[in-house]
PDB file of C-alpha atoms (C1' of nucleotides) in Angstrom:
ATOM      1  CA  MET A   1      81.975  84.630  87.070  1.00  0.00           C
ATOM      2  CA  ALA A   2      80.141  81.925  85.242  1.00  0.00           C
ATOM      3  CA  ILE A   3      82.328  78.865  85.670  1.00  0.00           C
ATOM      4  CA  HIS A   4      85.915  78.371  86.655  1.00  0.00           C
ATOM      5  CA  LYS A   5      88.116  77.661  83.698  1.00  0.00           C
ATOM      6  CA  LYS A   6      91.108  76.482  85.657  1.00  0.00           C
ATOM      7  CA  GLU A   7      90.580  72.871  84.578  1.00  0.00           C
ATOM      8  CA  ALA A   8      91.257  73.956  81.016  1.00  0.00           C
ATOM      9  CA  PHE A   9      94.961  74.362  81.774  1.00  0.00           C
ATOM     10  CA  THR A  10      97.636  71.714  82.198  1.00  0.00           C
ATOM     11  CA  GLN A  11      97.997  69.899  85.499  1.00  0.00           C
ATOM     12  CA  THR A  12     101.462  71.382  85.946  1.00  0.00           C
ATOM     13  CA  GLU A  13     100.122  74.870  85.466  1.00  0.00           C
ATOM     14  CA  GLN A  14      97.353  74.195  87.972  1.00  0.00           C
ATOM     15  CA  ASP A  15      99.777  72.721  90.521  1.00  0.00           C
ATOM     16  CA  LEU A  16     102.119  75.671  90.233  1.00  0.00           C
ATOM     17  CA  ALA A  17      99.207  78.094  90.510  1.00  0.00           C
ATOM     18  CA  ASN A  18      97.908  76.342  93.633  1.00  0.00           C
ATOM     19  CA  PHE A  19     101.329  76.461  95.240  1.00  0.00           C
ATOM     20  CA  ALA A  20     101.629  80.141  94.367  1.00  0.00           C
ATOM     21  CA  LYS A  21      98.176  80.782  95.775  1.00  0.00           C
ATOM     22  CA  ALA A  22      99.183  79.207  99.079  1.00  0.00           C
ATOM     23  CA  LEU A  23     102.083  81.681  99.224  1.00  0.00           C
ATOM     24  CA  SER A  24     100.038  84.652  98.027  1.00  0.00           C
ATOM     25  CA  HIS A  25      99.389  86.112 101.462  1.00  0.00           C
ATOM     26  CA  PRO A  26     102.118  87.596 103.667  1.00  0.00           C
ATOM     27  CA  ALA A  27     100.620  85.921 106.738  1.00  0.00           C
ATOM     28  CA  ARG A  28     101.163  82.493 105.205  1.00  0.00           C
ATOM     29  CA  ILE A  29     104.734  83.310 104.272  1.00  0.00           C
ATOM     30  CA  ALA A  30     105.299  84.535 107.829  1.00  0.00           C
ATOM     31  CA  ILE A  31     103.800  81.310 109.182  1.00  0.00           C
ATOM     32  CA  LEU A  32     106.148  79.214 107.066  1.00  0.00           C
ATOM     33  CA  LYS A  33     109.095  81.237 108.360  1.00  0.00           C
ATOM     34  CA  VAL A  34     108.038  80.668 111.964  1.00  0.00           C
ATOM     35  CA  LEU A  35     107.518  76.973 111.382  1.00  0.00           C
ATOM     36  CA  ALA A  36     110.948  76.664 109.785  1.00  0.00           C
ATOM     37  CA  GLN A  37     112.681  78.480 112.645  1.00  0.00           C
ATOM     38  CA  LYS A  38     110.976  76.980 115.687  1.00  0.00           C
ATOM     39  CA  ASN A  39     111.493  73.543 117.111  1.00  0.00           C
ATOM     40  CA  GLU A  40     108.154  73.781 118.809  1.00  0.00           C
ATOM     41  CA  CYS A  41     105.515  74.833 116.294  1.00  0.00           C
ATOM     42  CA  ILE A  42     102.451  75.274 118.471  1.00  0.00           C
ATOM     43  CA  CYS A  43      99.523  77.157 116.984  1.00  0.00           C
ATOM     44  CA  GLY A  44      99.371  79.548 119.938  1.00  0.00           C
ATOM     45  CA  GLU A  45     102.932  80.711 119.377  1.00  0.00           C
ATOM     46  CA  ILE A  46     102.101  81.621 115.816  1.00  0.00           C
ATOM     47  CA  VAL A  47      99.030  83.527 116.975  1.00  0.00           C
ATOM     48  CA  GLU A  48     101.200  85.547 119.367  1.00  0.00           C
ATOM     49  CA  ILE A  49     103.700  86.423 116.658  1.00  0.00           C
ATOM     50  CA  LEU A  50     101.262  87.336 113.908  1.00  0.00           C
ATOM     51  CA  PRO A  51      99.135  90.506 114.052  1.00  0.00           C
ATOM     52  CA  LEU A  52      95.961  88.536 113.442  1.00  0.00           C
ATOM     53  CA  ALA A  53      93.141  87.037 115.472  1.00  0.00           C
ATOM     54  CA  GLN A  54      93.375  83.407 116.515  1.00  0.00           C
ATOM     55  CA  SER A  55      90.565  82.356 114.217  1.00  0.00           C
ATOM     56  CA  THR A  56      92.211  84.047 111.257  1.00  0.00           C
ATOM     57  CA  VAL A  57      95.534  82.343 111.919  1.00  0.00           C
ATOM     58  CA  SER A  58      93.722  79.036 112.215  1.00  0.00           C
ATOM     59  CA  GLN A  59      92.172  79.671 108.809  1.00  0.00           C
ATOM     60  CA  HIS A  60      95.540  80.414 107.208  1.00  0.00           C
ATOM     61  CA  LEU A  61      96.955  77.251 108.769  1.00  0.00           C
ATOM     62  CA  LYS A  62      94.064  75.323 107.268  1.00  0.00           C
ATOM     63  CA  GLU A  63      94.837  76.679 103.821  1.00  0.00           C
ATOM     64  CA  LEU A  64      98.496  75.785 104.100  1.00  0.00           C
ATOM     65  CA  LYS A  65      97.421  72.334 105.200  1.00  0.00           C
ATOM     66  CA  ASN A  66      95.001  72.000 102.269  1.00  0.00           C
ATOM     67  CA  ALA A  67      97.840  72.952  99.950  1.00  0.00           C
ATOM     68  CA  ASP A  68      99.814  70.109 101.563  1.00  0.00           C
ATOM     69  CA  LEU A  69     102.558  72.528 102.585  1.00  0.00           C
ATOM     70  CA  ILE A  70     102.256  71.857 106.304  1.00  0.00           C
ATOM     71  CA  GLN A  71     101.202  69.008 108.567  1.00  0.00           C
ATOM     72  CA  GLY A  72      99.439  69.191 111.901  1.00  0.00           C
ATOM     73  CA  THR A  73      99.440  66.770 114.791  1.00  0.00           C
ATOM     74  CA  VAL A  74      97.306  67.000 117.899  1.00  0.00           C
ATOM     75  CA  ASP A  75      99.275  67.330 121.133  1.00  0.00           C
ATOM     76  CA  GLY A  76      96.836  67.273 124.003  1.00  0.00           C
ATOM     77  CA  PRO A  77      94.732  70.407 123.771  1.00  0.00           C
ATOM     78  CA  ARG A  78      97.318  71.908 121.429  1.00  0.00           C
ATOM     79  CA  SER A  79      98.067  71.568 117.750  1.00  0.00           C
ATOM     80  CA  CYS A  80     101.607  71.140 116.565  1.00  0.00           C
ATOM     81  CA  TYR A  81     102.234  72.241 113.006  1.00  0.00           C
ATOM     82  CA  CYS A  82     105.264  71.774 110.842  1.00  0.00           C
ATOM     83  CA  ILE A  83     106.323  72.105 107.252  1.00  0.00           C
ATOM     84  CA  ASN A  84     105.747  69.111 105.006  1.00  0.00           C
ATOM     85  CA  TRP A  85     109.276  69.156 103.668  1.00  0.00           C
ATOM     86  CA  LYS A  86     108.697  66.457 101.100  1.00  0.00           C
ATOM     87  CA  ALA A  87     105.852  68.358  99.445  1.00  0.00           C
ATOM     88  CA  PHE A  88     107.641  71.651  99.917  1.00  0.00           C
ATOM     89  CA  GLU A  89     110.709  70.297  98.151  1.00  0.00           C
ATOM     90  CA  LYS A  90     108.555  69.067  95.281  1.00  0.00           C
ATOM     91  CA  PHE A  91     106.811  72.408  94.853  1.00  0.00           C
ATOM     92  CA  SER A  92     109.906  74.563  95.148  1.00  0.00           C
ATOM     93  CA  THR A  93     111.685  72.371  92.615  1.00  0.00           C
ATOM     94  CA  SER A  94     108.786  72.737  90.178  1.00  0.00           C
ATOM     95  CA  PHE A  95     108.870  76.471  90.692  1.00  0.00           C
ATOM     96  CA  ASN A  96     112.575  76.671  90.020  1.00  0.00           C
ATOM     97  CA  ALA A  97     112.049  74.592  86.906  1.00  0.00           C
ATOM     98  CA  LEU A  98     109.442  77.089  85.707  1.00  0.00           C
ATOM     99  CA  PHE A  99     111.778  80.004  86.354  1.00  0.00           C
ATOM    100  CA  THR A 100     114.632  78.257  84.587  1.00  0.00           C
ATOM    101  CA  ASN A 101     112.514  77.258  81.602  1.00  0.00           C
ATOM    102  CA  LEU A 102     111.205  80.777  81.191  1.00  0.00           C
ATOM    103  CA  LYS A 103     114.673  82.277  81.407  1.00  0.00           C
ATOM    104  CA  ILE A 104     116.171  79.921  78.830  1.00  0.00           C
ATOM    105  CA  GLN A 105     114.452  81.818  76.036  1.00  0.00           C
ATOM    106  CA  GLN A 106     115.248  85.215  77.448  1.00  0.00           C
ATOM    107  CA  SER A 107     117.366  86.344  74.458  1.00  0.00           C
ATOM    108  CA  LYS A 108     114.441  86.015  72.098  1.00  0.00           C
ATOM    109  CA  SER A 109     112.461  88.723  73.871  1.00  0.00           C
ATOM    110  CA  CYS A 110     111.002  91.309  71.480  1.00  0.00           C
ATOM    111  CA  CYS A 111     110.564  94.337  73.724  1.00  0.00           C
TER     112      CYS A 111
ATOM    113  CA  MET B   1      86.321  91.561 106.223  1.00  0.00           C
ATOM    114  CA  ALA B   2      86.972  94.615 108.296  1.00  0.00           C
ATOM    115  CA  ILE B   3      90.352  95.883 107.089  1.00  0.00           C
ATOM    116  CA  HIS B   4      93.228  94.336 105.250  1.00  0.00           C
ATOM    117  CA  LYS B   5      96.108  93.536 107.551  1.00  0.00           C
ATOM    118  CA  LYS B   6      98.693  92.955 104.863  1.00  0.00           C
ATOM    119  CA  GLU B   7     100.520  96.162 105.763  1.00  0.00           C
ATOM    120  CA  ALA B   8     101.297  94.663 109.146  1.00  0.00           C
ATOM    121  CA  PHE B   9     103.839  92.302 107.623  1.00  0.00           C
ATOM    122  CA  THR B  10     107.364  93.015 106.411  1.00  0.00           C
ATOM    123  CA  GLN B  11     107.921  94.536 102.985  1.00  0.00           C
ATOM    124  CA  THR B  12     109.741  91.408 101.873  1.00  0.00           C
ATOM    125  CA  GLU B  13     106.814  89.243 102.891  1.00  0.00           C
ATOM    126  CA  GLN B  14     104.428  91.527 101.041  1.00  0.00           C
ATOM    127  CA  ASP B  15     106.594  91.568  97.921  1.00  0.00           C
ATOM    128  CA  LEU B  16     106.871  87.791  97.868  1.00  0.00           C
ATOM    129  CA  ALA B  17     103.128  87.459  98.437  1.00  0.00           C
ATOM    130  CA  ASN B  18     102.370  89.846  95.577  1.00  0.00           C
ATOM    131  CA  PHE B  19     104.660  87.958  93.241  1.00  0.00           C
ATOM    132  CA  ALA B  20     103.036  84.687  94.274  1.00  0.00           C
ATOM    133  CA  LYS B  21      99.604  86.191  93.722  1.00  0.00           C
ATOM    134  CA  ALA B  22     100.557  87.160  90.189  1.00  0.00           C
ATOM    135  CA  LEU B  23     101.440  83.508  89.580  1.00  0.00           C
ATOM    136  CA  SER B  24      98.433  82.121  91.420  1.00  0.00           C
ATOM    137  CA  HIS B  25      96.288  81.514  88.340  1.00  0.00           C
ATOM    138  CA  PRO B  26      97.120  78.910  85.658  1.00  0.00           C
ATOM    139  CA  ALA B  27      96.177  81.364  82.921  1.00  0.00           C
ATOM    140  CA  ARG B  28      98.874  83.762  84.030  1.00  0.00           C
ATOM    141  CA  ILE B  29     101.471  81.023  84.192  1.00  0.00           C
ATOM    142  CA  ALA B  30     100.420  79.962  80.704  1.00  0.00           C
ATOM    143  CA  ILE B  31     100.739  83.555  79.492  1.00  0.00           C
ATOM    144  CA  LEU B  32     104.273  83.813  80.868  1.00  0.00           C
ATOM    145  CA  LYS B  33     105.174  80.583  79.081  1.00  0.00           C
ATOM    146  CA  VAL B  34     103.831  81.891  75.781  1.00  0.00           C
ATOM    147  CA  LEU B  35     105.640  85.203  76.199  1.00  0.00           C
ATOM    148  CA  ALA B  36     108.900  83.411  76.954  1.00  0.00           C
ATOM    149  CA  GLN B  37     108.603  81.167  73.899  1.00  0.00           C
ATOM    150  CA  LYS B  38     107.397  83.585  71.237  1.00  0.00           C
ATOM    151  CA  ASN B  39     109.420  86.262  69.549  1.00  0.00           C
ATOM    152  CA  GLU B  40     106.254  88.052  68.648  1.00  0.00           C
ATOM    153  CA  CYS B  41     104.103  88.443  71.716  1.00  0.00           C
ATOM    154  CA  ILE B  42     100.916  89.957  70.363  1.00  0.00           C
ATOM    155  CA  CYS B  43      97.876  89.948  72.612  1.00  0.00           C
ATOM    156  CA  GLY B  44      95.746  88.275  69.944  1.00  0.00           C
ATOM    157  CA  GLU B  45      98.055  85.270  69.777  1.00  0.00           C
ATOM    158  CA  ILE B  46      97.684  84.749  73.490  1.00  0.00           C
ATOM    159  CA  VAL B  47      93.912  84.985  73.195  1.00  0.00           C
ATOM    160  CA  GLU B  48      93.947  82.255  70.526  1.00  0.00           C
ATOM    161  CA  ILE B  49      96.053  79.945  72.652  1.00  0.00           C
ATOM    162  CA  LEU B  50      94.230  80.379  75.941  1.00  0.00           C
ATOM    163  CA  PRO B  51      90.729  78.996  76.529  1.00  0.00           C
ATOM    164  CA  LEU B  52      89.462  82.358  77.679  1.00  0.00           C
ATOM    165  CA  ALA B  53      87.612  85.320  76.227  1.00  0.00           C
ATOM    166  CA  GLN B  54      89.592  88.259  74.903  1.00  0.00           C
ATOM    167  CA  SER B  55      88.483  90.552  77.704  1.00  0.00           C
ATOM    168  CA  THR B  56      89.497  88.012  80.330  1.00  0.00           C
ATOM    169  CA  VAL B  57      92.948  87.572  78.808  1.00  0.00           C
ATOM    170  CA  SER B  58      93.327  91.343  78.699  1.00  0.00           C
ATOM    171  CA  GLN B  59      92.527  91.443  82.384  1.00  0.00           C
ATOM    172  CA  HIS B  60      95.137  88.809  83.235  1.00  0.00           C
ATOM    173  CA  LEU B  61      97.680  90.736  81.168  1.00  0.00           C
ATOM    174  CA  LYS B  62      96.809  93.837  83.138  1.00  0.00           C
ATOM    175  CA  GLU B  63      97.435  92.041  86.412  1.00  0.00           C
ATOM    176  CA  LEU B  64     100.789  90.736  85.239  1.00  0.00           C
ATOM    177  CA  LYS B  65     101.634  94.269  84.180  1.00  0.00           C
ATOM    178  CA  ASN B  66     100.564  95.686  87.536  1.00  0.00           C
ATOM    179  CA  ALA B  67     102.807  93.137  89.200  1.00  0.00           C
ATOM    180  CA  ASP B  68     105.618  94.484  87.002  1.00  0.00           C
ATOM    181  CA  LEU B  69     106.201  91.029  85.557  1.00  0.00           C
ATOM    182  CA  ILE B  70     105.485  92.032  81.964  1.00  0.00           C
ATOM    183  CA  GLN B  71     105.729  95.128  79.806  1.00  0.00           C
ATOM    184  CA  GLY B  72     103.440  96.205  77.004  1.00  0.00           C
ATOM    185  CA  THR B  73     104.157  98.414  74.037  1.00  0.00           C
ATOM    186  CA  VAL B  74     101.613  99.635  71.511  1.00  0.00           C
ATOM    187  CA  ASP B  75     102.286  98.492  67.936  1.00  0.00           C
ATOM    188  CA  GLY B  76      99.714 100.099  65.683  1.00  0.00           C
ATOM    189  CA  PRO B  77      96.338  98.673  66.574  1.00  0.00           C
ATOM    190  CA  ARG B  78      98.056  95.817  68.400  1.00  0.00           C
ATOM    191  CA  SER B  79      99.682  95.424  71.791  1.00  0.00           C
ATOM    192  CA  CYS B  80     103.007  93.694  72.112  1.00  0.00           C
ATOM    193  CA  TYR B  81     103.696  92.189  75.499  1.00  0.00           C
ATOM    194  CA  CYS B  82     106.851  90.710  76.872  1.00  0.00           C
ATOM    195  CA  ILE B  83     108.346  89.607  80.134  1.00  0.00           C
ATOM    196  CA  ASN B  84     110.099  92.226  82.228  1.00  0.00           C
ATOM    197  CA  TRP B  85     113.192  90.109  82.709  1.00  0.00           C
ATOM    198  CA  LYS B  86     114.833  92.465  85.140  1.00  0.00           C
ATOM    199  CA  ALA B  87     111.881  92.386  87.540  1.00  0.00           C
ATOM    200  CA  PHE B  88     111.333  88.697  86.921  1.00  0.00           C
ATOM    201  CA  GLU B  89     114.938  87.967  87.845  1.00  0.00           C
ATOM    202  CA  LYS B  90     114.570  89.982  91.020  1.00  0.00           C
ATOM    203  CA  PHE B  91     111.401  88.173  92.064  1.00  0.00           C
ATOM    204  CA  SER B  92     112.579  84.675  91.242  1.00  0.00           C
ATOM    205  CA  THR B  93     115.806  85.325  93.141  1.00  0.00           C
ATOM    206  CA  SER B  94     113.842  86.467  96.191  1.00  0.00           C
ATOM    207  CA  PHE B  95     111.693  83.385  95.927  1.00  0.00           C
ATOM    208  CA  ASN B  96     114.672  81.093  95.760  1.00  0.00           C
ATOM    209  CA  ALA B  97     116.131  82.877  98.752  1.00  0.00           C
ATOM    210  CA  LEU B  98     112.928  82.195 100.685  1.00  0.00           C
ATOM    211  CA  PHE B  99     113.012  78.522  99.737  1.00  0.00           C
ATOM    212  CA  THR B 100     116.664  78.248 100.677  1.00  0.00           C
ATOM    213  CA  ASN B 101     116.231  80.043 103.983  1.00  0.00           C
ATOM    214  CA  LEU B 102     113.306  77.853 104.948  1.00  0.00           C
ATOM    215  CA  LYS B 103     115.173  74.696 104.045  1.00  0.00           C
ATOM    216  CA  ILE B 104     118.285  75.619 106.028  1.00  0.00           C
ATOM    217  CA  GLN B 105     116.488  74.818 109.284  1.00  0.00           C
ATOM    218  CA  GLN B 106     114.895  71.666 107.992  1.00  0.00           C
ATOM    219  CA  SER B 107     116.645  69.347 110.470  1.00  0.00           C
ATOM    220  CA  LYS B 108     115.035  71.105 113.410  1.00  0.00           C
ATOM    221  CA  SER B 109     111.531  70.130 112.364  1.00  0.00           C
ATOM    222  CA  CYS B 110     109.496  68.641 115.203  1.00  0.00           C
ATOM    223  CA  CYS B 111     106.878  66.545 113.377  1.00  0.00           C
TER     224      CYS B 111
ATOM    225  C1'  DA C   1      84.905 109.402  55.281  1.00  0.00           C
ATOM    226  C1'  DA C   2      83.560 104.655  56.089  1.00  0.00           C
ATOM    227  C1'  DT C   3      84.921 100.271  57.503  1.00  0.00           C
ATOM    228  C1'  DA C   4      87.507  96.710  59.555  1.00  0.00           C
ATOM    229  C1'  DT C   5      90.675  95.059  63.133  1.00  0.00           C
ATOM    230  C1'  DA C   6      92.751  94.788  67.658  1.00  0.00           C
ATOM    231  C1'  DT C   7      92.665  95.769  72.339  1.00  0.00           C
ATOM    232  C1'  DA C   8      91.265  98.031  76.701  1.00  0.00           C
ATOM    233  C1'  DT C   9      87.715  99.123  79.675  1.00  0.00           C
ATOM    234  C1'  DC C  10      82.998  99.081  81.687  1.00  0.00           C
ATOM    235  C1'  DG C  11      79.292  96.798  83.847  1.00  0.00           C
ATOM    236  C1'  DC C  12      77.661  92.966  85.759  1.00  0.00           C
ATOM    237  C1'  DA C  13      77.277  88.291  88.125  1.00  0.00           C
ATOM    238  C1'  DA C  14      79.122  84.741  90.763  1.00  0.00           C
ATOM    239  C1'  DA C  15      82.750  82.700  93.380  1.00  0.00           C
ATOM    240  C1'  DT C  16      86.620  83.170  96.713  1.00  0.00           C
ATOM    241  C1'  DA C  17      89.367  85.257 100.073  1.00  0.00           C
ATOM    242  C1'  DT C  18      90.096  87.843 104.267  1.00  0.00           C
ATOM    243  C1'  DA C  19      89.023  88.977 108.846  1.00  0.00           C
ATOM    244  C1'  DC C  20      86.846  88.721 113.250  1.00  0.00           C
ATOM    245  C1'  DG C  21      83.837  87.490 117.239  1.00  0.00           C
ATOM    246  C1'  DA C  22      81.300  83.873 119.166  1.00  0.00           C
ATOM    247  C1'  DT C  23      80.906  79.282 120.018  1.00  0.00           C
ATOM    248  C1'  DA C  24      81.975  74.371 120.076  1.00  0.00           C
ATOM    249  C1'  DA C  25      85.005  70.610 121.014  1.00  0.00           C
ATOM    250  C1'  DA C  26      88.716  68.328 123.193  1.00  0.00           C
ATOM    251  C1'  DG C  27      91.952  67.660 126.656  1.00  0.00           C
ATOM    252  C1'  DC C  28      93.963  68.981 131.107  1.00  0.00           C
ATOM    253  C1'  DA C  29      93.921  70.286 136.177  1.00  0.00           C
ATOM    254  C1'  DT C  30      91.754  70.608 140.492  1.00  0.00           C
TER     255       DT C  30
ATOM    256  C1'  DA D   1      82.259  66.736 137.815  1.00  0.00           C
ATOM    257  C1'  DT D   2      83.766  71.537 137.071  1.00  0.00           C
ATOM    258  C1'  DG D   3      86.361  74.767 135.229  1.00  0.00           C
ATOM    259  C1'  DC D   4      90.429  76.246 132.389  1.00  0.00           C
ATOM    260  C1'  DT D   5      93.134  76.303 128.171  1.00  0.00           C
ATOM    261  C1'  DT D   6      93.738  75.655 123.415  1.00  0.00           C
ATOM    262  C1'  DT D   7      92.209  75.316 118.871  1.00  0.00           C
ATOM    263  C1'  DA D   8      88.750  74.524 115.126  1.00  0.00           C
ATOM    264  C1'  DT D   9      84.629  75.857 113.181  1.00  0.00           C
ATOM    265  C1'  DC D  10      80.483  78.740 112.324  1.00  0.00           C
ATOM    266  C1'  DG D  11      78.349  82.866 111.032  1.00  0.00           C
ATOM    267  C1'  DT D  12      78.801  87.161 109.120  1.00  0.00           C
ATOM    268  C1'  DA D  13      80.544  91.268 106.677  1.00  0.00           C
ATOM    269  C1'  DT D  14      83.294  93.038 103.190  1.00  0.00           C
ATOM    270  C1'  DA D  15      86.792  92.981  99.552  1.00  0.00           C
ATOM    271  C1'  DT D  16      88.785  90.841  95.761  1.00  0.00           C
ATOM    272  C1'  DT D  17      89.013  87.699  91.877  1.00  0.00           C
ATOM    273  C1'  DT D  18      87.352  85.568  87.858  1.00  0.00           C
ATOM    274  C1'  DG D  19      84.770  85.633  83.821  1.00  0.00           C
ATOM    275  C1'  DC D  20      82.122  87.355  79.960  1.00  0.00           C
ATOM    276  C1'  DG D  21      79.518  90.375  76.768  1.00  0.00           C
ATOM    277  C1'  DA D  22      79.131  94.946  75.254  1.00  0.00           C
ATOM    278  C1'  DT D  23      81.231  99.022  74.269  1.00  0.00           C
ATOM    279  C1'  DA D  24      84.827 102.441  73.568  1.00  0.00           C
ATOM    280  C1'  DT D  25      89.166 103.611  71.518  1.00  0.00           C
ATOM    281  C1'  DA D  26      92.770 103.700  68.428  1.00  0.00           C
ATOM    282  C1'  DT D  27      94.897 102.468  64.259  1.00  0.00           C
ATOM    283  C1'  DA D  28      94.806 100.599  59.610  1.00  0.00           C
ATOM    284  C1'  DT D  29      92.633  99.973  55.049  1.00  0.00           C
ATOM    285  C1'  DT D  30      89.788 100.973  51.208  1.00  0.00           C
TER     286       DT D  30
END
DNA sequence: AATATATATCGCAAATATACGATAAAGCAT
DNA sequence: ATGCTTTATCGTATATTTGCGATATATATT
């Protein structure tokens, strides 16, 4: 493509799209599930559970971290990850607001 | 990449990821907003509103259609699109369920 | 029939995403 | 110090996404 046009949309639309993009791979959804269920959220445990190579899991963790959905702290030679609940709450609320706003006009649908 | 590993995850995870992918571009979120607001949902109107070329908008519409989020009916030389509310309801409910399930264990978080 | 209008599709270019092995870096144990 | 474990990063290959202009197609209009 020539140039990305994403900046031409509203900030809300971009934020929602970025959140959706973070969730747009089953591995990342699976990671979030594991992180929510486990007390200990060591990277290695996730690698064992997922059917992916360690480097690939690490990459998905990085993307979730870039999206601000998870946090990581170093624990000796290990990395402990967990969900950033504050950001997660913000995003999921925005998403629900989108769903609700779309549905409000449902009766006007033409098809 | 060698091979896609998406099939290795649960159907629910794949479905959620596909839905999220459909929403992972601001243009597609903007399109859904327009479709929800307008009675008449002609392709050309969307093209005028969005800062994208006609062919690009058509492509985004195609992706939303592939994701089963919208429906399109031919109206003479025009195409009338609208949200597939039944599918949309299903997806947004699944998404909310994911959010809720993740949040249930929030107190156990380690970081 | 010729023309205009609206939309989908094709072809192309560039950017991103996905995946893995190999390697580097950082901390722990002996 | 040396080696072991764990994780991040690099390099690479391939697939997908994004975007646009050009073209094809299908329906109106004159």
